[in-house]
CSV table of C-alpha atoms in Angstrom, one decimal:
chain,number,residue,atom,x,y,z
O,1168,MET,CA,0.0,0.0,0.0
O,1169,ALA,CA,2.9,2.4,0.8
O,1170,SER,CA,4.3,1.7,-2.7
O,1171,ARG,CA,1.0,2.7,-4.3
O,1172,CYS,CA,0.9,5.9,-2.4
O,1173,SER,CA,4.4,6.9,-3.2
O,1174,GLY,CA,3.8,6.0,-6.9
O,1175,ILE,CA,0.7,8.3,-7.0
O,1176,LEU,CA,2.6,11.1,-5.3
O,1177,ARG,CA,5.4,10.8,-7.9
O,1178,THR,CA,3.0,11.1,-10.8
O,1179,LEU,CA,1.2,14.0,-9.2
O,1180,SER,CA,4.5,15.8,-8.5
O,1181,ARG,CA,5.6,15.3,-12.1
O,1182,SER,CA,2.4,16.6,-13.5
O,1183,SER,CA,2.4,19.7,-11.3
O,1184,SER,CA,6.0,20.5,-12.3
O,1185,VAL,CA,4.9,20.4,-16.0
O,1186,VAL,CA,2.1,22.8,-15.1
O,1187,ARG,CA,4.4,25.1,-13.2
O,1188,SER,CA,6.8,25.3,-16.1
O,1189,SER,CA,4.0,26.0,-18.6
O,1190,ARG,CA,2.9,29.0,-16.5
O,1191,GLY,CA,6.3,30.7,-17.0
O,1192,PRO,CA,9.1,31.3,-14.6
O,1193,THR,CA,8.5,33.6,-11.8
O,1194,SER,CA,11.8,33.5,-9.9
O,1195,SER,CA,13.9,36.6,-9.7
O,1196,ARG,CA,17.0,34.6,-10.7
O,1197,TRP,CA,15.5,33.8,-14.0
O,1198,LEU,CA,14.5,37.4,-14.6
O,1199,ALA,CA,18.0,38.5,-13.7
O,1200,THR,CA,19.6,36.1,-16.2
O,1201,THR,CA,17.2,37.1,-18.9
O,1202,THR,CA,18.0,40.8,-18.3
O,1203,GLU,CA,21.7,40.1,-18.6
O,1204,ALA,CA,21.2,38.1,-21.8
O,1205,THR,CA,19.2,40.9,-23.5
O,1206,SER,CA,21.6,43.6,-22.4
O,1207,SER,CA,24.6,41.7,-23.9
O,1208,THR,CA,22.8,41.3,-27.3
O,1209,LEU,CA,22.5,45.1,-27.7
O,1210,PRO,CA,24.9,46.5,-30.2
O,1211,PRO,CA,27.7,48.7,-28.9
O,1212,PRO,CA,27.0,52.4,-29.0
O,1213,PRO,CA,27.9,54.0,-32.4
O,1214,ALA,CA,31.4,55.5,-32.6
O,1215,LYS,CA,31.8,59.2,-33.4
O,1216,ILE,CA,31.1,59.3,-37.1
O,1217,SER,CA,33.0,61.8,-39.3
O,1218,ASN,CA,31.1,63.9,-41.8
O,1219,ASP,CA,33.9,63.4,-44.4
O,1220,PRO,CA,33.1,60.4,-46.6
O,1221,THR,CA,36.9,59.8,-47.4
O,1222,ILE,CA,37.8,59.4,-43.7
O,1223,THR,CA,34.8,57.1,-43.2
O,1224,ARG,CA,35.9,54.9,-46.1
O,1225,ILE,CA,39.5,54.8,-44.8
O,1226,VAL,CA,38.3,53.8,-41.4
O,1227,ASP,CA,36.2,51.0,-42.9
O,1228,ASP,CA,39.1,49.8,-45.0
O,1229,ILE,CA,41.5,49.8,-42.1
O,1230,SER,CA,39.1,48.0,-39.8
O,1231,GLY,CA,38.8,45.2,-42.3
O,1232,LEU,CA,42.6,44.5,-42.4
O,1233,THR,CA,44.3,41.5,-40.7
O,1234,LEU,CA,47.0,42.1,-38.1
O,1235,LEU,CA,49.8,41.4,-40.6
O,1236,GLN,CA,48.3,43.8,-43.1
O,1237,ALA,CA,47.9,46.5,-40.4
O,1238,SER,CA,51.5,46.0,-39.4
O,1239,ASP,CA,52.6,46.5,-43.0
O,1240,LEU,CA,50.4,49.6,-43.3
O,1241,VAL,CA,52.1,51.1,-40.2
O,1242,THR,CA,55.6,50.5,-41.5
O,1243,LEU,CA,54.7,51.9,-44.9
O,1244,LEU,CA,53.2,55.0,-43.4
O,1245,LYS,CA,56.2,55.5,-41.2
O,1246,SER,CA,58.6,55.3,-44.1
O,1247,ARG,CA,56.4,57.5,-46.4
O,1248,LEU,CA,55.8,60.1,-43.8
O,1249,ASN,CA,59.4,60.0,-42.5
O,1250,ILE,CA,58.3,59.1,-38.9
O,1251,GLN,CA,61.2,57.9,-36.7
O,1252,GLU,CA,60.7,55.3,-34.1
O,1253,ILE,CA,61.5,56.5,-30.6
O,1254,ALA,CA,60.8,54.9,-27.3
O,1255,MET,CA,58.4,56.8,-25.2
O,1256,PRO,CA,60.1,57.2,-21.8
O,1257,ALA,CA,58.2,57.0,-18.6
O,1258,ALA,CA,57.8,60.2,-16.6
O,1259,SER,CA,60.4,59.5,-14.0
O,1260,ALA,CA,62.7,57.2,-16.1
O,1261,PRO,CA,65.1,59.9,-17.5
O,1262,ALA,CA,66.1,61.1,-14.0
O,1263,ALA,CA,66.5,57.6,-12.7
O,1264,VAL,CA,68.7,56.3,-15.5
O,1265,PRO,CA,72.0,58.2,-14.6
O,1266,ALA,CA,71.5,57.2,-10.9
O,1267,ALA,CA,70.9,53.6,-11.8
O,1268,SER,CA,74.0,53.4,-14.0
O,1269,ALA,CA,76.2,54.9,-11.2
O,1270,GLN,CA,74.8,52.4,-8.7
O,1271,GLU,CA,75.5,49.5,-11.2
O,1272,ASP,CA,79.2,50.7,-11.4
O,1273,ALA,CA,79.5,50.7,-7.6
O,1274,VAL,CA,78.0,47.2,-7.5
O,1275,GLU,CA,80.4,45.9,-10.1
O,1276,GLU,CA,83.4,47.2,-8.2
O,1277,LYS,CA,82.4,45.4,-4.9
O,1278,PRO,CA,81.7,41.7,-5.0
O,1279,LYS,CA,78.6,40.7,-3.2
O,1280,GLU,CA,79.5,39.8,0.4
O,1281,LYS,CA,78.4,36.4,1.6
O,1282,THR,CA,76.1,36.4,4.6
O,1283,ILE,CA,75.1,32.7,5.0
O,1284,PHE,CA,77.7,30.0,5.6
O,1285,ASN,CA,78.0,26.3,6.1
O,1286,VAL,CA,80.4,25.2,8.8
O,1287,LYS,CA,82.5,22.2,7.6
O,1288,LEU,CA,84.7,20.2,10.0
O,1289,GLU,CA,87.8,19.2,7.9
O,1290,SER,CA,90.1,17.5,10.4
O,1291,PHE,CA,91.2,17.5,14.1
O,1292,ASP,CA,94.1,16.4,16.3
O,1293,ALA,CA,93.9,12.8,17.5
O,1294,GLY,CA,94.1,13.8,21.2
O,1295,ALA,CA,91.2,16.2,20.8
O,1296,LYS,CA,88.8,13.5,19.5
O,1297,PRO,CA,86.8,13.2,22.8
O,1298,LYS,CA,86.4,17.0,23.1
O,1299,ILE,CA,85.3,17.2,19.4
O,1300,ILE,CA,82.8,14.4,20.0
O,1301,ARG,CA,81.3,16.2,23.0
O,1302,GLU,CA,81.0,19.4,21.2
O,1303,VAL,CA,79.3,17.8,18.1
O,1304,LYS,CA,76.9,16.0,20.5
O,1305,ALA,CA,76.0,19.3,22.1
O,1306,LEU,CA,75.7,21.0,18.7
O,1307,VAL,CA,73.5,18.2,17.1
O,1308,PRO,CA,71.8,16.4,20.0
O,1309,ASN,CA,69.6,14.1,17.7
O,1310,LEU,CA,72.6,12.7,15.8
O,1311,THR,CA,73.2,9.0,16.4
O,1312,LEU,CA,76.6,7.4,15.8
O,1313,ILE,CA,78.5,10.5,16.5
O,1314,ASP,CA,81.8,8.6,16.6
O,1315,LYS,CA,81.3,7.6,12.9
O,1316,PHE,CA,80.3,11.1,12.0
O,1317,VAL,CA,83.4,12.6,13.5
O,1318,GLU,CA,85.7,9.9,12.0
O,1319,SER,CA,84.3,10.3,8.4
O,1320,LEU,CA,85.6,13.8,7.8
O,1321,PRO,CA,85.2,16.2,6.1
O,1322,LYS,CA,81.6,16.8,7.2
O,1323,ILE,CA,79.3,19.8,7.4
O,1324,LEU,CA,78.4,20.5,11.0
O,1325,LYS,CA,75.8,23.2,10.4
O,1326,GLU,CA,74.2,24.7,7.3
O,1327,ASN,CA,72.8,28.2,6.5
O,1328,LEU,CA,74.2,30.0,9.5
O,1329,PRO,CA,74.6,33.8,9.7
O,1330,LYS,CA,78.2,35.0,9.6
O,1331,GLU,CA,78.4,35.8,13.4
O,1332,ASP,CA,77.2,32.4,14.4
O,1333,ALA,CA,79.4,30.6,11.9
O,1334,ASP,CA,82.5,32.6,13.1
O,1335,LYS,CA,81.6,31.7,16.8
O,1336,LEU,CA,81.3,28.0,15.9
O,1337,LYS,CA,84.6,28.1,14.0
O,1338,LYS,CA,86.4,29.7,16.9
O,1339,THR,CA,85.0,27.1,19.3
O,1340,PHE,CA,86.2,24.1,17.3
O,1341,GLU,CA,89.5,25.7,16.5
O,1342,ALA,CA,90.1,26.2,20.2
O,1343,LEU,CA,89.6,22.4,20.6
O,1344,GLY,CA,92.2,21.6,18.0
O,1345,ALA,CA,90.0,21.1,14.9
O,1346,VAL,CA,90.3,22.6,11.4
O,1347,VAL,CA,87.1,24.2,10.3
O,1348,ASN,CA,86.2,25.9,7.0
O,1349,LEU,CA,83.3,28.3,6.3
O,1350,GLU,CA,81.7,27.7,2.9
């Protein structure tokens, strides 16, 4: 019995939707989309039309050209009318050009100073091995097998350190008897 009732309800709902669509849409969304569609089909406003028929004919002919033909037309007009090609500078560009060239000369004279370094342990004295191992353990606490790390030199201890920190680390290891390079 429930299936009969649901079947009847389905058929009634289908027939009422057909009736609704035949009445015409009443939602504001439909009206909004139809308004946009009609406004986009309107032709663009007419351009300012010249009274001179020669100019109107030339404009019509030029608007019918392809891009290649228009490019050829421009080059032909430039050569016939003796128009030189000049770059249009920006408003503040002429004043900035001499200053920029002076700055470039200064930059070329000085090489760029390095600010980020990698600390590389190259070698150490055999008697300083326990001290080096302790220092590496303090520097990199999560490192396992520190003995093998220290014995397999050269190794990078720390990467991407600022100059001050790299120098401090280098002095610490050199005081223990190690040879350290900054890269």
